mmCIF file of C-alpha atoms in Angstrom:
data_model
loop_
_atom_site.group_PDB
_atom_site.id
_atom_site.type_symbol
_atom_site.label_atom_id
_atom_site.label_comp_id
_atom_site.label_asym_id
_atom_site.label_seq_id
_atom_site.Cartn_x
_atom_site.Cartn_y
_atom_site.Cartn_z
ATOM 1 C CA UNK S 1 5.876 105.604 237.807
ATOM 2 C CA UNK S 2 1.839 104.961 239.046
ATOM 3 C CA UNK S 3 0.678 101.347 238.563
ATOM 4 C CA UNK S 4 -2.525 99.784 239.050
ATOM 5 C CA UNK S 5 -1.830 99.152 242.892
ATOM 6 C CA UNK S 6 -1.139 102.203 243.201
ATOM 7 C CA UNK S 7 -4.621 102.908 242.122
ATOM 8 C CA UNK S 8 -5.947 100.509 244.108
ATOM 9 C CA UNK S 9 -4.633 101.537 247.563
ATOM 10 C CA UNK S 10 -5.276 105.400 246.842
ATOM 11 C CA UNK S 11 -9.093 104.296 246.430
ATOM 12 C CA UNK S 12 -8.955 102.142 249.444
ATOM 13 C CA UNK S 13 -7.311 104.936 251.375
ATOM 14 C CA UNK S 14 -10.058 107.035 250.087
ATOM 15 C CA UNK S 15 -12.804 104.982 250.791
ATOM 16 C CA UNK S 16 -11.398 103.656 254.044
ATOM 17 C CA UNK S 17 -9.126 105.497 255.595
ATOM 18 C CA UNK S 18 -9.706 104.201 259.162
ATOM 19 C CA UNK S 19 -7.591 100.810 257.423
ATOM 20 C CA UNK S 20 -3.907 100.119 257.129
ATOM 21 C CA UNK S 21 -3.598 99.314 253.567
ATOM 22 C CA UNK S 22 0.188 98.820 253.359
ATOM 23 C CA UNK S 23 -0.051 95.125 253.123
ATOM 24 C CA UNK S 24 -1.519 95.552 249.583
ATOM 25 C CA UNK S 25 1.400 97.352 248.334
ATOM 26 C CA UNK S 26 3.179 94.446 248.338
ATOM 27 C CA UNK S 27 0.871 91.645 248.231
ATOM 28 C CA UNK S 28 -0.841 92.634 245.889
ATOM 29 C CA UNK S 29 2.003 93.567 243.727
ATOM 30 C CA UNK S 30 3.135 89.763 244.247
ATOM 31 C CA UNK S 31 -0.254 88.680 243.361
ATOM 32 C CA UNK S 32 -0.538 90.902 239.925
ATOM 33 C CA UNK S 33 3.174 89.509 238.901
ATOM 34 C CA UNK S 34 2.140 85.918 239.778
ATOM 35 C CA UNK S 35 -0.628 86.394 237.065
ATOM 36 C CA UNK S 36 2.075 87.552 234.443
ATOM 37 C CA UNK S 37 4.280 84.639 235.445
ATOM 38 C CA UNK S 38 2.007 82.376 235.295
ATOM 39 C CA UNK S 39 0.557 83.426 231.832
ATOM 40 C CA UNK S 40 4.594 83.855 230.420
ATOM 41 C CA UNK S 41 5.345 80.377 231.878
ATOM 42 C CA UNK S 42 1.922 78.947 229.932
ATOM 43 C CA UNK S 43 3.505 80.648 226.731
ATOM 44 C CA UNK S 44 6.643 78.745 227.095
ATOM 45 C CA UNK S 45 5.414 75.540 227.753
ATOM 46 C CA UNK S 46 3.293 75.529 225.115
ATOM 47 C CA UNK S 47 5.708 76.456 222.597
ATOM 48 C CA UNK S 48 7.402 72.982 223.658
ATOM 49 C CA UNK S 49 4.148 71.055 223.737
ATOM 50 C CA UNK S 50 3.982 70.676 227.655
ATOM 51 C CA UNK S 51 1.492 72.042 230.550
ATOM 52 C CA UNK S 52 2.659 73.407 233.459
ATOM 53 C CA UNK S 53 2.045 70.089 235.693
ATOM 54 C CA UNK S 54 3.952 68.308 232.867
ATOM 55 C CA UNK S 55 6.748 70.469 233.125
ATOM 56 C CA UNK S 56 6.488 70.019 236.895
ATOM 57 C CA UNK S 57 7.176 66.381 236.790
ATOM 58 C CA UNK S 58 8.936 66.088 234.314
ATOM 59 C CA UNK S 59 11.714 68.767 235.758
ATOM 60 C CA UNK S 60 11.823 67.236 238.861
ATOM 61 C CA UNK S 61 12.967 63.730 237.353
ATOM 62 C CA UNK S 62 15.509 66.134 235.226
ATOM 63 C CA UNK S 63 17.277 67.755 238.677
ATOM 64 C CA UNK S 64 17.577 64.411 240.190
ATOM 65 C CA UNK S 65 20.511 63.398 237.788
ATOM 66 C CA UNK S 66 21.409 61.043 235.856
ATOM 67 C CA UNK S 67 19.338 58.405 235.579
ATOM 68 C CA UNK S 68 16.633 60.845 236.249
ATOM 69 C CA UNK S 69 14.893 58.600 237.738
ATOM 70 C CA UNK S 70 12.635 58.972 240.895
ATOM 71 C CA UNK S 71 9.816 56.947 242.992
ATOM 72 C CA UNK S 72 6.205 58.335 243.154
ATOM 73 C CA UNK S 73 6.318 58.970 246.385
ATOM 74 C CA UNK S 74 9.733 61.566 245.617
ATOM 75 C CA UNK S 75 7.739 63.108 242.430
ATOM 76 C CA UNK S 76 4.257 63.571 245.623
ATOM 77 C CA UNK S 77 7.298 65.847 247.704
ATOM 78 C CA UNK S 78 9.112 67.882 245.074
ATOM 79 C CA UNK S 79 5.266 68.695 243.049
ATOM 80 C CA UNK S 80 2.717 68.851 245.824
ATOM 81 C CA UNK S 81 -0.426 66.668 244.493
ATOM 82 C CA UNK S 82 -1.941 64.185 245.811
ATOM 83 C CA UNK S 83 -0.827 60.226 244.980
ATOM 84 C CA UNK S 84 -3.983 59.588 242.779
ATOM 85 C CA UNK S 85 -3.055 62.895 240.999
ATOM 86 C CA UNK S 86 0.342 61.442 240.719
ATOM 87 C CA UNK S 87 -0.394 58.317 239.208
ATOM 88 C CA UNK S 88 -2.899 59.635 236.592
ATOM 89 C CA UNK S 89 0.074 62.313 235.310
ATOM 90 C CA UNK S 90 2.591 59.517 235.442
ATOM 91 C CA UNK S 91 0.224 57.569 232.972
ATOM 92 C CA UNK S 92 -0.237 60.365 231.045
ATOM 93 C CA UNK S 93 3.443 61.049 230.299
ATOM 94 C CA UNK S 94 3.677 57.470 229.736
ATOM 95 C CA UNK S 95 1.666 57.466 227.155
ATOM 96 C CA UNK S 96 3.088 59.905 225.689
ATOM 97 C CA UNK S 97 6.567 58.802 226.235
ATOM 98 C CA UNK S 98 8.117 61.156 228.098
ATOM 99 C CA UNK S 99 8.454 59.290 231.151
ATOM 100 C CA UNK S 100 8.762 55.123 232.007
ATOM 101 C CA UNK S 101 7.882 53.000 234.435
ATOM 102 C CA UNK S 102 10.894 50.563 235.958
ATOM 103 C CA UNK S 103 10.547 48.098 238.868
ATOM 104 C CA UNK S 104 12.203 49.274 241.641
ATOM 105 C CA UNK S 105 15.509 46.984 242.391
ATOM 106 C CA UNK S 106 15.084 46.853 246.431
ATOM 107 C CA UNK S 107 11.384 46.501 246.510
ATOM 108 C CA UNK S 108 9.412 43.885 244.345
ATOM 109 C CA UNK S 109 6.152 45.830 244.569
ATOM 110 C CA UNK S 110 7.797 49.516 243.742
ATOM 111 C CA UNK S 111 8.409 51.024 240.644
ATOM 112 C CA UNK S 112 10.774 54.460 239.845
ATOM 113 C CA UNK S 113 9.479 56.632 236.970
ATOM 114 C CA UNK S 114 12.502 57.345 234.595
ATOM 115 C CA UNK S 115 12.216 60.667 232.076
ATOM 116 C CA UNK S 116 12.727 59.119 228.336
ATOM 117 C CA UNK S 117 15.522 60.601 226.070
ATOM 118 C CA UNK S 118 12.807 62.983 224.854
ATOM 119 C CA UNK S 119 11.384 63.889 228.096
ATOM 120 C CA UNK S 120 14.597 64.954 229.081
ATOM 121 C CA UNK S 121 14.867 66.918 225.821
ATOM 122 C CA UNK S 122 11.782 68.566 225.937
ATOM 123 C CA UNK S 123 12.351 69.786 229.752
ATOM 124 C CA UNK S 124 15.415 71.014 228.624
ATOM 125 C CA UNK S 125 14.010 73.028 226.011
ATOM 126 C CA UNK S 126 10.975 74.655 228.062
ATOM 127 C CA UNK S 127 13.039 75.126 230.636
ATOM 128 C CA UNK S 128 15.667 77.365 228.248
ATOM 129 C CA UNK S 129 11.879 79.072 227.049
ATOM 130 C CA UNK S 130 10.832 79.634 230.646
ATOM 131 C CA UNK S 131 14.110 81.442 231.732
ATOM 132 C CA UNK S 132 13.939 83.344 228.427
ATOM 133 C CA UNK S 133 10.315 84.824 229.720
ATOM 134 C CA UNK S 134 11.397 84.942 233.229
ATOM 135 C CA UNK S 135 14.738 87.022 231.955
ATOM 136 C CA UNK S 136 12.423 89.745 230.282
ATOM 137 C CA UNK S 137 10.016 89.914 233.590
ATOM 138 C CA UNK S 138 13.002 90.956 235.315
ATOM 139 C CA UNK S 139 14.428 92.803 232.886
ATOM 140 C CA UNK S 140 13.745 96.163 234.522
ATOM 141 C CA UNK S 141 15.859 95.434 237.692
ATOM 142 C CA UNK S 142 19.696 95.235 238.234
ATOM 143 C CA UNK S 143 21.482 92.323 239.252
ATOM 144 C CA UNK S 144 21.991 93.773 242.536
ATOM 145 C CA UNK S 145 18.068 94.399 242.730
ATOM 146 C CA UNK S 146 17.805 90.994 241.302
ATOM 147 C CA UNK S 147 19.225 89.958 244.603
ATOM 148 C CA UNK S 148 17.825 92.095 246.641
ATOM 149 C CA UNK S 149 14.660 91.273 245.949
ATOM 150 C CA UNK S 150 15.087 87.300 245.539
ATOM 151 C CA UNK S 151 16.156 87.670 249.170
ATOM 152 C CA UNK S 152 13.363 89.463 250.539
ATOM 153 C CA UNK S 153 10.899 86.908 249.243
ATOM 154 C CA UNK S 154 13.264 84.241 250.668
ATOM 155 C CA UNK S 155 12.819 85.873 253.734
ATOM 156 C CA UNK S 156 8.636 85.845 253.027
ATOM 157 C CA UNK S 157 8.465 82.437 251.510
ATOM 158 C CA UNK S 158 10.378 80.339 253.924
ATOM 159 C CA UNK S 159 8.759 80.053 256.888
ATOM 160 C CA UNK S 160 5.973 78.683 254.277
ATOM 161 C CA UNK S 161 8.057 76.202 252.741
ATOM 162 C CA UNK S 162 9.360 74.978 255.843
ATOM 163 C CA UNK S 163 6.495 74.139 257.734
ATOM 164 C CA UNK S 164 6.090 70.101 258.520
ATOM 165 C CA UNK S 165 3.975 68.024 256.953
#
């Protein structure tokens, strides 16, 4: 089966053959099914009301556990923005009630953000969507390939996620 990469790297080959085009066999395989994710994640967050930095926050306050509750300085390390960003989507889900603001008990001039009963809910139910859209991206692949290939990009993606700072 020919996809569009494939395409793409015969014409590069053509046009420059005196270049190693491997790397864009996979890259730019990852980069076309980032695209689809992206758009089948927007489609399932917006079926529960909720953009993707929404669902961001409001998932990481979910995996923390009961009382789902985090500082803002916890929400800055788990969704990568900066602490201005932060604050304005904290206010936002505020407003909207899917998140509160509590004092925090060991410093007077801290606060932890707490999901709401619905905030919880509706992270619960884009997050059922999501893996729904995710399940029929993968659909085509066997558990074993499933595997496979979740370990591969493991192998890719760490040395990212693990760099300090």
């Amino acid at each position: 089966m020919e996809d569009e990469v494939d395409r793409l790297v015969a014409a590069w080959r053509r046009e420059r053959p005196d270049l190693d085009v491997e790397p864009l066999e996979v890259l730019s395989r990852v980069s076309r099914l980032a695209r689809h994710l992206d758009r089948a994640r927007r489609i399932a967050f917006a079926e529960h009301a909720l953009e993707p930095w929404e669902f961001d926050v409001l998932t990481a306050l979910r995996r923390a556990g009961t009382p789902y509750q985090l500082s803002p300085g916890q929400l800055l390390t788990q969704t990568l923005v900066t602490s201005g960003t932060m604050t304005n989507r904290i206010d936002r889900l505020a407003k909207k009630g899917l998140v509160e603001r509590l004092p925090a008990p060991s410093d007077r001039r801290g606060v932890l953000v707490r999901l709401t009963e619905e905030g919880r809910d509706r992270a619960d139910q884009a997050l059922a969507g999501l893996l729904d859209q995710e399940r029929a991206i993968l659909a085509e692949l066997s558990s074993a390939q499933r595997g496979e290939l979740a370990g591969l990009l493991r192998q890719l993606t760490a040395p990212f996620d693990n760099i300090p700072g």
